[in-house]
mmCIF file with all atom_site columns, C-alpha atoms in Angstrom:
data_model
loop_
_atom_site.group_PDB
_atom_site.id
_atom_site.type_symbol
_atom_site.label_atom_id
_atom_site.label_alt_id
_atom_site.label_comp_id
_atom_site.label_asym_id
_atom_site.label_entity_id
_atom_site.label_seq_id
_atom_site.pdbx_PDB_ins_code
_atom_site.Cartn_x
_atom_site.Cartn_y
_atom_site.Cartn_z
_atom_site.occupancy
_atom_site.B_iso_or_equiv
_atom_site.pdbx_formal_charge
_atom_site.auth_seq_id
_atom_site.auth_comp_id
_atom_site.auth_asym_id
_atom_site.auth_atom_id
_atom_site.pdbx_PDB_model_num
ATOM 1   C CA . GLN A 1 1   ? 0.000  0.000   0.000   1.00 0.00 ? 1   GLN A CA 1
ATOM 2   C CA . SER A 1 2   ? 1.501  3.309   -1.113  1.00 0.00 ? 2   SER A CA 1
ATOM 3   C CA . VAL A 1 3   ? 1.733  6.257   1.266   1.00 0.00 ? 3   VAL A CA 1
ATOM 4   C CA . LEU A 1 4   ? 0.479  8.640   -1.433  1.00 0.00 ? 4   LEU A CA 1
ATOM 5   C CA . THR A 1 5   ? -2.810 7.907   -3.193  1.00 0.00 ? 5   THR A CA 1
ATOM 6   C CA . GLN A 1 6   ? -3.228 8.187   -6.969  1.00 0.00 ? 6   GLN A CA 1
ATOM 7   C CA . PRO A 1 7   ? -5.989 6.959   -9.254  1.00 0.00 ? 7   PRO A CA 1
ATOM 8   C CA . PRO A 1 8   ? -4.913 3.718   -10.958 1.00 0.00 ? 8   PRO A CA 1
ATOM 9   C CA . SER A 1 9   ? -5.798 4.972   -14.416 1.00 0.00 ? 9   SER A CA 1
ATOM 10  C CA . VAL A 1 10  ? -6.991 7.970   -16.421 1.00 0.00 ? 10  VAL A CA 1
ATOM 11  C CA . SER A 1 11  ? -7.777 8.339   -20.081 1.00 0.00 ? 11  SER A CA 1
ATOM 12  C CA . ALA A 1 12  ? -8.526 11.070  -22.584 1.00 0.00 ? 12  ALA A CA 1
ATOM 13  C CA . ALA A 1 13  ? -8.467 11.690  -26.305 1.00 0.00 ? 13  ALA A CA 1
ATOM 14  C CA . PRO A 1 14  ? -5.556 13.239  -28.224 1.00 0.00 ? 14  PRO A CA 1
ATOM 15  C CA . GLY A 1 15  ? -5.513 17.002  -27.864 1.00 0.00 ? 15  GLY A CA 1
ATOM 16  C CA . GLN A 1 16  ? -7.529 16.921  -24.660 1.00 0.00 ? 16  GLN A CA 1
ATOM 17  C CA . THR A 1 17  ? -6.454 17.823  -21.130 1.00 0.00 ? 17  THR A CA 1
ATOM 18  C CA . VAL A 1 18  ? -6.089 15.401  -18.253 1.00 0.00 ? 18  VAL A CA 1
ATOM 19  C CA . THR A 1 19  ? -5.312 15.786  -14.562 1.00 0.00 ? 19  THR A CA 1
ATOM 20  C CA . ILE A 1 20  ? -3.830 13.236  -12.167 1.00 0.00 ? 20  ILE A CA 1
ATOM 21  C CA . SER A 1 21  ? -4.318 13.654  -8.440  1.00 0.00 ? 21  SER A CA 1
ATOM 22  C CA . CYS A 1 22  ? -2.007 12.695  -5.591  1.00 0.00 ? 22  CYS A CA 1
ATOM 23  C CA . SER A 1 23  ? -3.291 12.706  -2.030  1.00 0.00 ? 23  SER A CA 1
ATOM 24  C CA . GLY A 1 24  ? -1.219 12.607  1.130   1.00 0.00 ? 24  GLY A CA 1
ATOM 25  C CA . THR A 1 25  ? -1.035 13.943  4.665   1.00 0.00 ? 25  THR A CA 1
ATOM 26  C CA . SER A 1 26  ? 0.543  16.761  6.626   1.00 0.00 ? 26  SER A CA 1
ATOM 27  C CA . SER A 1 27  ? 3.684  14.680  7.198   1.00 0.00 ? 27  SER A CA 1
ATOM 28  C CA . ASN A 1 28  ? 4.378  14.446  3.478   1.00 0.00 ? 28  ASN A CA 1
ATOM 29  C CA . ILE A 1 29  ? 2.623  16.566  0.833   1.00 0.00 ? 29  ILE A CA 1
ATOM 30  C CA . GLY A 1 30  ? 1.328  19.053  3.395   1.00 0.00 ? 30  GLY A CA 1
ATOM 31  C CA . ASN A 1 31  ? 4.825  20.153  4.377   1.00 0.00 ? 31  ASN A CA 1
ATOM 32  C CA . HIS A 1 32  ? 7.148  19.134  1.561   1.00 0.00 ? 32  HIS A CA 1
ATOM 33  C CA . TYR A 1 33  ? 7.638  19.780  -2.121  1.00 0.00 ? 33  TYR A CA 1
ATOM 34  C CA . VAL A 1 34  ? 6.045  17.339  -4.558  1.00 0.00 ? 34  VAL A CA 1
ATOM 35  C CA . SER A 1 35  ? 7.656  15.878  -7.678  1.00 0.00 ? 35  SER A CA 1
ATOM 36  C CA . TRP A 1 36  ? 6.101  14.057  -10.613 1.00 0.00 ? 36  TRP A CA 1
ATOM 37  C CA . TYR A 1 37  ? 7.722  11.372  -12.769 1.00 0.00 ? 37  TYR A CA 1
ATOM 38  C CA . GLN A 1 38  ? 6.835  9.906   -16.144 1.00 0.00 ? 38  GLN A CA 1
ATOM 39  C CA . GLN A 1 39  ? 7.717  6.301   -16.896 1.00 0.00 ? 39  GLN A CA 1
ATOM 40  C CA . LEU A 1 40  ? 7.339  5.280   -20.520 1.00 0.00 ? 40  LEU A CA 1
ATOM 41  C CA . PRO A 1 41  ? 7.017  1.527   -21.122 1.00 0.00 ? 41  PRO A CA 1
ATOM 42  C CA . GLY A 1 42  ? 10.288 -0.296  -20.553 1.00 0.00 ? 42  GLY A CA 1
ATOM 43  C CA . THR A 1 43  ? 12.228 2.783   -19.462 1.00 0.00 ? 43  THR A CA 1
ATOM 44  C CA . ALA A 1 44  ? 13.430 4.411   -16.263 1.00 0.00 ? 44  ALA A CA 1
ATOM 45  C CA . PRO A 1 45  ? 11.309 7.136   -14.658 1.00 0.00 ? 45  PRO A CA 1
ATOM 46  C CA . LYS A 1 46  ? 11.969 10.706  -15.764 1.00 0.00 ? 46  LYS A CA 1
ATOM 47  C CA . LEU A 1 47  ? 11.463 13.846  -13.692 1.00 0.00 ? 47  LEU A CA 1
ATOM 48  C CA . LEU A 1 48  ? 8.589  15.947  -15.049 1.00 0.00 ? 48  LEU A CA 1
ATOM 49  C CA . VAL A 1 49  ? 7.865  18.415  -12.257 1.00 0.00 ? 49  VAL A CA 1
ATOM 50  C CA . TYR A 1 50  ? 9.772  19.340  -9.098  1.00 0.00 ? 50  TYR A CA 1
ATOM 51  C CA . ASP A 1 51  ? 9.122  21.696  -6.184  1.00 0.00 ? 51  ASP A CA 1
ATOM 52  C CA . ASN A 1 52  ? 5.359  21.384  -6.797  1.00 0.00 ? 52  ASN A CA 1
ATOM 53  C CA . ASN A 1 53  ? 5.233  23.350  -10.046 1.00 0.00 ? 53  ASN A CA 1
ATOM 54  C CA . SER A 1 54  ? 8.679  23.732  -11.615 1.00 0.00 ? 54  SER A CA 1
ATOM 55  C CA . ARG A 1 55  ? 9.774  21.951  -14.779 1.00 0.00 ? 55  ARG A CA 1
ATOM 56  C CA . PRO A 1 56  ? 13.244 20.860  -15.875 1.00 0.00 ? 56  PRO A CA 1
ATOM 57  C CA . SER A 1 57  ? 14.247 22.815  -18.958 1.00 0.00 ? 57  SER A CA 1
ATOM 58  C CA . SER A 1 58  ? 13.715 19.835  -21.253 1.00 0.00 ? 58  SER A CA 1
ATOM 59  C CA . ILE A 1 59  ? 10.065 19.318  -20.218 1.00 0.00 ? 59  ILE A CA 1
ATOM 60  C CA . PRO A 1 60  ? 7.444  21.089  -22.389 1.00 0.00 ? 60  PRO A CA 1
ATOM 61  C CA . ASP A 1 61  ? 4.986  23.474  -20.752 1.00 0.00 ? 61  ASP A CA 1
ATOM 62  C CA . ARG A 1 62  ? 2.137  21.092  -21.589 1.00 0.00 ? 62  ARG A CA 1
ATOM 63  C CA . PHE A 1 63  ? 3.033  19.508  -18.262 1.00 0.00 ? 63  PHE A CA 1
ATOM 64  C CA . SER A 1 64  ? 2.234  21.434  -15.076 1.00 0.00 ? 64  SER A CA 1
ATOM 65  C CA . GLY A 1 65  ? 2.022  20.787  -11.375 1.00 0.00 ? 65  GLY A CA 1
ATOM 66  C CA . SER A 1 66  ? 0.143  22.322  -8.490  1.00 0.00 ? 66  SER A CA 1
ATOM 67  C CA . LYS A 1 67  ? -0.350 21.716  -4.796  1.00 0.00 ? 67  LYS A CA 1
ATOM 68  C CA . SER A 1 68  ? -3.035 22.624  -2.304  1.00 0.00 ? 68  SER A CA 1
ATOM 69  C CA . GLY A 1 69  ? -2.913 21.491  1.297   1.00 0.00 ? 69  GLY A CA 1
ATOM 70  C CA . THR A 1 70  ? -2.243 17.760  1.358   1.00 0.00 ? 70  THR A CA 1
ATOM 71  C CA . SER A 1 71  ? -2.989 17.131  -2.311  1.00 0.00 ? 71  SER A CA 1
ATOM 72  C CA . ALA A 1 72  ? -1.108 17.689  -5.541  1.00 0.00 ? 72  ALA A CA 1
ATOM 73  C CA . THR A 1 73  ? -2.138 17.576  -9.174  1.00 0.00 ? 73  THR A CA 1
ATOM 74  C CA . LEU A 1 74  ? -0.335 16.959  -12.447 1.00 0.00 ? 74  LEU A CA 1
ATOM 75  C CA . GLY A 1 75  ? -1.933 18.479  -15.520 1.00 0.00 ? 75  GLY A CA 1
ATOM 76  C CA . ILE A 1 76  ? -1.195 17.557  -19.113 1.00 0.00 ? 76  ILE A CA 1
ATOM 77  C CA . THR A 1 77  ? -2.627 19.615  -21.961 1.00 0.00 ? 77  THR A CA 1
ATOM 78  C CA . GLY A 1 78  ? -2.662 18.864  -25.685 1.00 0.00 ? 78  GLY A CA 1
ATOM 79  C CA . LEU A 1 79  ? -2.426 15.120  -25.086 1.00 0.00 ? 79  LEU A CA 1
ATOM 80  C CA . GLN A 1 80  ? -0.321 13.122  -27.512 1.00 0.00 ? 80  GLN A CA 1
ATOM 81  C CA . THR A 1 81  ? -0.117 9.375   -28.023 1.00 0.00 ? 81  THR A CA 1
ATOM 82  C CA . GLY A 1 82  ? 3.490  9.597   -26.863 1.00 0.00 ? 82  GLY A CA 1
ATOM 83  C CA . ASP A 1 83  ? 2.241  10.704  -23.430 1.00 0.00 ? 83  ASP A CA 1
ATOM 84  C CA . GLU A 1 84  ? 0.917  7.199   -22.744 1.00 0.00 ? 84  GLU A CA 1
ATOM 85  C CA . ALA A 1 85  ? 2.888  6.189   -19.683 1.00 0.00 ? 85  ALA A CA 1
ATOM 86  C CA . ASP A 1 86  ? 2.743  5.606   -15.957 1.00 0.00 ? 86  ASP A CA 1
ATOM 87  C CA . TYR A 1 87  ? 2.923  8.740   -13.809 1.00 0.00 ? 87  TYR A CA 1
ATOM 88  C CA . TYR A 1 88  ? 4.114  8.829   -10.212 1.00 0.00 ? 88  TYR A CA 1
ATOM 89  C CA . CYS A 1 89  ? 4.046  11.513  -7.556  1.00 0.00 ? 89  CYS A CA 1
ATOM 90  C CA . GLY A 1 90  ? 6.706  11.599  -4.871  1.00 0.00 ? 90  GLY A CA 1
ATOM 91  C CA . THR A 1 91  ? 7.817  13.595  -1.866  1.00 0.00 ? 91  THR A CA 1
ATOM 92  C CA . TRP A 1 92  ? 9.552  13.370  1.511   1.00 0.00 ? 92  TRP A CA 1
ATOM 93  C CA . ASP A 1 93  ? 7.703  12.085  4.557   1.00 0.00 ? 93  ASP A CA 1
ATOM 94  C CA . SER A 1 94  ? 9.001  13.606  7.776   1.00 0.00 ? 94  SER A CA 1
ATOM 95  C CA . SER A 1 95  ? 7.272  11.044  10.012  1.00 0.00 ? 95  SER A CA 1
ATOM 96  C CA . LEU A 1 96  ? 8.896  8.154   8.164   1.00 0.00 ? 96  LEU A CA 1
ATOM 97  C CA . SER A 1 97  ? 12.112 10.023  7.303   1.00 0.00 ? 97  SER A CA 1
ATOM 98  C CA . ALA A 1 98  ? 11.745 8.507   3.875   1.00 0.00 ? 98  ALA A CA 1
ATOM 99  C CA . VAL A 1 99  ? 10.997 9.279   0.260   1.00 0.00 ? 99  VAL A CA 1
ATOM 100 C CA . VAL A 1 100 ? 7.444  8.179   -0.556  1.00 0.00 ? 100 VAL A CA 1
ATOM 101 C CA . PHE A 1 101 ? 5.727  7.566   -3.890  1.00 0.00 ? 101 PHE A CA 1
ATOM 102 C CA . GLY A 1 102 ? 2.181  7.195   -5.074  1.00 0.00 ? 102 GLY A CA 1
ATOM 103 C CA . GLY A 1 103 ? 1.003  3.912   -6.522  1.00 0.00 ? 103 GLY A CA 1
ATOM 104 C CA . GLY A 1 104 ? 1.211  5.274   -10.047 1.00 0.00 ? 104 GLY A CA 1
ATOM 105 C CA . THR A 1 105 ? -1.413 6.266   -12.615 1.00 0.00 ? 105 THR A CA 1
ATOM 106 C CA . LYS A 1 106 ? -1.568 4.728   -16.069 1.00 0.00 ? 106 LYS A CA 1
ATOM 107 C CA . LEU A 1 107 ? -2.470 7.291   -18.701 1.00 0.00 ? 107 LEU A CA 1
ATOM 108 C CA . THR A 1 108 ? -4.187 6.037   -21.836 1.00 0.00 ? 108 THR A CA 1
ATOM 109 C CA . VAL A 1 109 ? -4.549 8.371   -24.792 1.00 0.00 ? 109 VAL A CA 1
ATOM 110 C CA . LEU A 1 110 ? -7.532 6.992   -26.678 1.00 0.00 ? 110 LEU A CA 1
ATOM 111 C CA . GLN B 2 1   ? 26.594 15.556  -18.130 1.00 0.00 ? 1   GLN B CA 1
ATOM 112 C CA . VAL B 2 2   ? 25.102 13.604  -15.240 1.00 0.00 ? 2   VAL B CA 1
ATOM 113 C CA . THR B 2 3   ? 24.896 9.847   -15.603 1.00 0.00 ? 3   THR B CA 1
ATOM 114 C CA . LEU B 2 4   ? 24.239 6.967   -13.212 1.00 0.00 ? 4   LEU B CA 1
ATOM 115 C CA . ARG B 2 5   ? 24.638 3.262   -13.901 1.00 0.00 ? 5   ARG B CA 1
ATOM 116 C CA . GLU B 2 6   ? 23.606 0.321   -11.734 1.00 0.00 ? 6   GLU B CA 1
ATOM 117 C CA . SER B 2 7   ? 25.586 -2.915  -11.668 1.00 0.00 ? 7   SER B CA 1
ATOM 118 C CA . GLY B 2 8   ? 25.440 -6.188  -9.773  1.00 0.00 ? 8   GLY B CA 1
ATOM 119 C CA . ARG B 2 9   ? 24.434 -9.809  -10.082 1.00 0.00 ? 9   ARG B CA 1
ATOM 120 C CA . ALA B 2 10  ? 21.302 -10.349 -12.152 1.00 0.00 ? 10  ALA B CA 1
ATOM 121 C CA . LEU B 2 11  ? 20.378 -13.646 -10.470 1.00 0.00 ? 11  LEU B CA 1
ATOM 122 C CA . VAL B 2 12  ? 20.576 -14.391 -6.769  1.00 0.00 ? 12  VAL B CA 1
ATOM 123 C CA . LYS B 2 13  ? 19.337 -17.342 -4.758  1.00 0.00 ? 13  LYS B CA 1
ATOM 124 C CA . PRO B 2 14  ? 16.886 -17.061 -1.873  1.00 0.00 ? 14  PRO B CA 1
ATOM 125 C CA . THR B 2 15  ? 18.565 -16.199 1.459   1.00 0.00 ? 15  THR B CA 1
ATOM 126 C CA . GLN B 2 16  ? 21.633 -14.745 -0.318  1.00 0.00 ? 16  GLN B CA 1
ATOM 127 C CA . THR B 2 17  ? 22.828 -11.157 0.027   1.00 0.00 ? 17  THR B CA 1
ATOM 128 C CA . LEU B 2 18  ? 22.479 -8.789  -2.936  1.00 0.00 ? 18  LEU B CA 1
ATOM 129 C CA . THR B 2 19  ? 25.137 -6.150  -3.552  1.00 0.00 ? 19  THR B CA 1
ATOM 130 C CA . LEU B 2 20  ? 24.418 -3.388  -6.062  1.00 0.00 ? 20  LEU B CA 1
ATOM 131 C CA . THR B 2 21  ? 26.736 -0.601  -7.124  1.00 0.00 ? 21  THR B CA 1
ATOM 132 C CA . CYS B 2 22  ? 25.698 2.763   -8.521  1.00 0.00 ? 22  CYS B CA 1
ATOM 133 C CA . THR B 2 23  ? 28.529 4.378   -10.464 1.00 0.00 ? 23  THR B CA 1
ATOM 134 C CA . PHE B 2 24  ? 27.913 7.997   -11.335 1.00 0.00 ? 24  PHE B CA 1
ATOM 135 C CA . SER B 2 25  ? 29.551 10.879  -13.164 1.00 0.00 ? 25  SER B CA 1
ATOM 136 C CA . GLY B 2 26  ? 28.908 14.578  -13.677 1.00 0.00 ? 26  GLY B CA 1
ATOM 137 C CA . PHE B 2 27  ? 28.548 15.397  -9.986  1.00 0.00 ? 27  PHE B CA 1
ATOM 138 C CA . SER B 2 28  ? 30.203 14.737  -6.640  1.00 0.00 ? 28  SER B CA 1
ATOM 139 C CA . LEU B 2 29  ? 28.659 13.333  -3.494  1.00 0.00 ? 29  LEU B CA 1
ATOM 140 C CA . ASP B 2 30  ? 30.959 15.682  -1.610  1.00 0.00 ? 30  ASP B CA 1
ATOM 141 C CA . THR B 2 31  ? 28.877 18.629  -2.840  1.00 0.00 ? 31  THR B CA 1
ATOM 142 C CA . SER B 2 32  ? 26.647 20.169  -0.206  1.00 0.00 ? 32  SER B CA 1
ATOM 143 C CA . GLY B 2 33  ? 23.038 19.022  -0.616  1.00 0.00 ? 33  GLY B CA 1
ATOM 144 C CA . MET B 2 34  ? 23.776 16.110  -2.912  1.00 0.00 ? 34  MET B CA 1
ATOM 145 C CA . CYS B 2 35  ? 22.077 12.769  -2.272  1.00 0.00 ? 35  CYS B CA 1
ATOM 146 C CA . VAL B 2 36  ? 21.738 9.403   -4.016  1.00 0.00 ? 36  VAL B CA 1
ATOM 147 C CA . SER B 2 37  ? 18.782 7.054   -3.541  1.00 0.00 ? 37  SER B CA 1
ATOM 148 C CA . TRP B 2 38  ? 18.002 3.467   -4.443  1.00 0.00 ? 38  TRP B CA 1
ATOM 149 C CA . ILE B 2 39  ? 14.516 2.659   -5.720  1.00 0.00 ? 39  ILE B CA 1
ATOM 150 C CA . ARG B 2 40  ? 13.080 -0.633  -6.961  1.00 0.00 ? 40  ARG B CA 1
ATOM 151 C CA . GLN B 2 41  ? 10.140 -1.693  -9.095  1.00 0.00 ? 41  GLN B CA 1
ATOM 152 C CA . PRO B 2 42  ? 8.794  -5.255  -9.177  1.00 0.00 ? 42  PRO B CA 1
ATOM 153 C CA . PRO B 2 43  ? 7.532  -6.299  -12.631 1.00 0.00 ? 43  PRO B CA 1
ATOM 154 C CA . GLY B 2 44  ? 4.256  -4.550  -13.362 1.00 0.00 ? 44  GLY B CA 1
ATOM 155 C CA . LYS B 2 45  ? 4.190  -2.788  -9.994  1.00 0.00 ? 45  LYS B CA 1
ATOM 156 C CA . ALA B 2 46  ? 4.848  0.639   -8.543  1.00 0.00 ? 46  ALA B CA 1
ATOM 157 C CA . LEU B 2 47  ? 8.074  2.342   -7.548  1.00 0.00 ? 47  LEU B CA 1
ATOM 158 C CA . GLU B 2 48  ? 9.339  1.615   -4.042  1.00 0.00 ? 48  GLU B CA 1
ATOM 159 C CA . TRP B 2 49  ? 12.027 3.798   -2.447  1.00 0.00 ? 49  TRP B CA 1
ATOM 160 C CA . LEU B 2 50  ? 14.658 1.835   -0.532  1.00 0.00 ? 50  LEU B CA 1
ATOM 161 C CA . ALA B 2 51  ? 17.422 4.038   0.840   1.00 0.00 ? 51  ALA B CA 1
ATOM 162 C CA . LEU B 2 52  ? 19.220 7.377   0.577   1.00 0.00 ? 52  LEU B CA 1
ATOM 163 C CA . ILE B 2 53  ? 22.706 8.594   1.442   1.00 0.00 ? 53  ILE B CA 1
ATOM 164 C CA . ASP B 2 54  ? 23.679 12.250  1.533   1.00 0.00 ? 54  ASP B CA 1
ATOM 165 C CA . TRP B 2 55  ? 26.832 14.341  1.229   1.00 0.00 ? 55  TRP B CA 1
ATOM 166 C CA . GLU B 2 56  ? 27.352 14.256  5.001   1.00 0.00 ? 56  GLU B CA 1
ATOM 167 C CA . ASP B 2 57  ? 27.095 10.445  4.996   1.00 0.00 ? 57  ASP B CA 1
ATOM 168 C CA . ASP B 2 58  ? 23.685 10.530  6.680   1.00 0.00 ? 58  ASP B CA 1
ATOM 169 C CA . LYS B 2 59  ? 21.620 7.486   5.740   1.00 0.00 ? 59  LYS B CA 1
ATOM 170 C CA . TYR B 2 60  ? 17.885 6.911   5.538   1.00 0.00 ? 60  TYR B CA 1
ATOM 171 C CA . TYR B 2 61  ? 16.062 3.630   4.952   1.00 0.00 ? 61  TYR B CA 1
ATOM 172 C CA . SER B 2 62  ? 12.630 2.323   4.055   1.00 0.00 ? 62  SER B CA 1
ATOM 173 C CA . THR B 2 63  ? 10.893 1.503   7.328   1.00 0.00 ? 63  THR B CA 1
ATOM 174 C CA . SER B 2 64  ? 9.752  -1.894  6.096   1.00 0.00 ? 64  SER B CA 1
ATOM 175 C CA . LEU B 2 65  ? 13.194 -2.958  4.827   1.00 0.00 ? 65  LEU B CA 1
ATOM 176 C CA . LYS B 2 66  ? 15.651 -1.164  7.100   1.00 0.00 ? 66  LYS B CA 1
ATOM 177 C CA . THR B 2 67  ? 16.768 -4.306  8.915   1.00 0.00 ? 67  THR B CA 1
ATOM 178 C CA . ARG B 2 68  ? 17.942 -5.788  5.591   1.00 0.00 ? 68  ARG B CA 1
ATOM 179 C CA . LEU B 2 69  ? 19.499 -2.746  3.917   1.00 0.00 ? 69  LEU B CA 1
ATOM 180 C CA . THR B 2 70  ? 22.852 -1.016  4.119   1.00 0.00 ? 70  THR B CA 1
ATOM 181 C CA . ILE B 2 71  ? 23.831 1.951   1.963   1.00 0.00 ? 71  ILE B CA 1
ATOM 182 C CA . SER B 2 72  ? 27.350 3.348   1.706   1.00 0.00 ? 72  SER B CA 1
ATOM 183 C CA . LYS B 2 73  ? 29.394 5.635   -0.513  1.00 0.00 ? 73  LYS B CA 1
ATOM 184 C CA . ASP B 2 74  ? 32.893 5.836   -1.879  1.00 0.00 ? 74  ASP B CA 1
ATOM 185 C CA . THR B 2 75  ? 33.338 9.404   -3.055  1.00 0.00 ? 75  THR B CA 1
ATOM 186 C CA . SER B 2 76  ? 36.789 8.709   -4.494  1.00 0.00 ? 76  SER B CA 1
ATOM 187 C CA . LYS B 2 77  ? 35.240 6.183   -6.880  1.00 0.00 ? 77  LYS B CA 1
ATOM 188 C CA . ASN B 2 78  ? 31.966 8.072   -7.400  1.00 0.00 ? 78  ASN B CA 1
ATOM 189 C CA . GLN B 2 79  ? 30.016 5.048   -6.226  1.00 0.00 ? 79  GLN B CA 1
ATOM 190 C CA . VAL B 2 80  ? 27.136 4.240   -3.919  1.00 0.00 ? 80  VAL B CA 1
ATOM 191 C CA . VAL B 2 81  ? 26.660 0.648   -2.791  1.00 0.00 ? 81  VAL B CA 1
ATOM 192 C CA . LEU B 2 82  ? 23.466 -0.984  -1.548  1.00 0.00 ? 82  LEU B CA 1
ATOM 193 C CA . THR B 2 83  ? 23.399 -4.355  0.159   1.00 0.00 ? 83  THR B CA 1
ATOM 194 C CA . MET B 2 84  ? 20.196 -6.254  0.840   1.00 0.00 ? 84  MET B CA 1
ATOM 195 C CA . THR B 2 85  ? 20.309 -9.375  2.963   1.00 0.00 ? 85  THR B CA 1
ATOM 196 C CA . LYS B 2 86  ? 18.025 -12.409 3.047   1.00 0.00 ? 86  LYS B CA 1
ATOM 197 C CA . MET B 2 87  ? 16.835 -12.103 -0.534  1.00 0.00 ? 87  MET B CA 1
ATOM 198 C CA . ASP B 2 88  ? 13.454 -13.629 -1.356  1.00 0.00 ? 88  ASP B CA 1
ATOM 199 C CA . PRO B 2 89  ? 11.607 -14.170 -4.652  1.00 0.00 ? 89  PRO B CA 1
ATOM 200 C CA . VAL B 2 90  ? 9.361  -11.190 -3.789  1.00 0.00 ? 90  VAL B CA 1
ATOM 201 C CA . ASP B 2 91  ? 12.486 -9.017  -4.048  1.00 0.00 ? 91  ASP B CA 1
ATOM 202 C CA . THR B 2 92  ? 12.621 -9.699  -7.792  1.00 0.00 ? 92  THR B CA 1
ATOM 203 C CA . ALA B 2 93  ? 12.576 -6.228  -9.329  1.00 0.00 ? 93  ALA B CA 1
ATOM 204 C CA . THR B 2 94  ? 14.365 -3.645  -11.402 1.00 0.00 ? 94  THR B CA 1
ATOM 205 C CA . TYR B 2 95  ? 16.628 -1.670  -9.095  1.00 0.00 ? 95  TYR B CA 1
ATOM 206 C CA . TYR B 2 96  ? 17.386 1.977   -9.882  1.00 0.00 ? 96  TYR B CA 1
ATOM 207 C CA . CYS B 2 97  ? 19.703 4.551   -8.401  1.00 0.00 ? 97  CYS B CA 1
ATOM 208 C CA . ALA B 2 98  ? 18.891 8.236   -8.730  1.00 0.00 ? 98  ALA B CA 1
ATOM 209 C CA . ARG B 2 99  ? 20.281 11.623  -7.707  1.00 0.00 ? 99  ARG B CA 1
ATOM 210 C CA . THR B 2 100 ? 18.723 14.308  -5.546  1.00 0.00 ? 100 THR B CA 1
ATOM 211 C CA . PRO B 2 101 ? 20.446 17.708  -5.736  1.00 0.00 ? 101 PRO B CA 1
ATOM 212 C CA . ASN B 2 102 ? 20.307 20.584  -3.286  1.00 0.00 ? 102 ASN B CA 1
ATOM 213 C CA . SER B 2 103 ? 18.711 18.599  -0.441  1.00 0.00 ? 103 SER B CA 1
ATOM 214 C CA . GLY B 2 104 ? 15.492 18.717  -2.408  1.00 0.00 ? 104 GLY B CA 1
ATOM 215 C CA . ASN B 2 105 ? 12.774 16.125  -2.773  1.00 0.00 ? 105 ASN B CA 1
ATOM 216 C CA . SER B 2 106 ? 13.135 15.408  -6.446  1.00 0.00 ? 106 SER B CA 1
ATOM 217 C CA . LEU B 2 107 ? 15.082 12.634  -8.141  1.00 0.00 ? 107 LEU B CA 1
ATOM 218 C CA . ASP B 2 108 ? 16.372 14.455  -11.184 1.00 0.00 ? 108 ASP B CA 1
ATOM 219 C CA . TYR B 2 109 ? 18.604 11.877  -12.832 1.00 0.00 ? 109 TYR B CA 1
ATOM 220 C CA . TRP B 2 110 ? 18.032 8.130   -12.868 1.00 0.00 ? 110 TRP B CA 1
ATOM 221 C CA . GLY B 2 111 ? 20.092 5.172   -13.960 1.00 0.00 ? 111 GLY B CA 1
ATOM 222 C CA . GLN B 2 112 ? 18.683 2.785   -16.545 1.00 0.00 ? 112 GLN B CA 1
ATOM 223 C CA . GLY B 2 113 ? 18.001 0.169   -13.873 1.00 0.00 ? 113 GLY B CA 1
ATOM 224 C CA . THR B 2 114 ? 19.170 -3.393  -13.395 1.00 0.00 ? 114 THR B CA 1
ATOM 225 C CA . LEU B 2 115 ? 16.827 -6.370  -13.196 1.00 0.00 ? 115 LEU B CA 1
ATOM 226 C CA . VAL B 2 116 ? 17.493 -8.654  -10.254 1.00 0.00 ? 116 VAL B CA 1
ATOM 227 C CA . THR B 2 117 ? 15.796 -12.043 -10.201 1.00 0.00 ? 117 THR B CA 1
ATOM 228 C CA . VAL B 2 118 ? 15.628 -14.081 -7.016  1.00 0.00 ? 118 VAL B CA 1
ATOM 229 C CA . SER B 2 119 ? 15.245 -17.756 -7.787  1.00 0.00 ? 119 SER B CA 1
ATOM 230 C CA . SER B 2 120 ? 16.731 -21.061 -6.765  1.00 0.00 ? 120 SER B CA 1
#
């Protein structure tokens, strides 16, 4: 059972917008920055968003992150078939003194 | 250019000890704020964080696995080593190492991963 809660799957059509939620507690999301990772099939995870809403320079602005209280959200606009992947949220948990991840969300672009 | 690469035995027997090495380049673990983590992913399952070591040699472990894990670093060789004792078939997974810069929460560079199978 993952410390952070994500929906198992989301889907949308090409060109549409999708959001993925990540729910936690005050010991993790509520008091620490959230990151998001994209894992394409058969590859290592890649950092998409860090510090709640910042993007590495190589990540297009179609990807965005936000945080409110003990929840975070990843948004993806202008969906492309190449966005089909598993997405994970992650942060630090000060009660566990550990990095924690969500269970992952599989995005299907119909 | 930051790179990380995992290495170690691909097949271990139950009850044996696994030793994995993360060899990295493009940064130093002597740099203030720098950390390296180990993460694993069983086939078809989610990411699971295992351990972290920082520039001051502080170490953090997964609560559920801490009795079996040891993380260490050799800054002269740019390596981080993870040992996991009492391997079991449920430990079959791809094992990744990844970097965290600036004492942050994000894992900004990842190795390609190494698949470890536990089987007799």
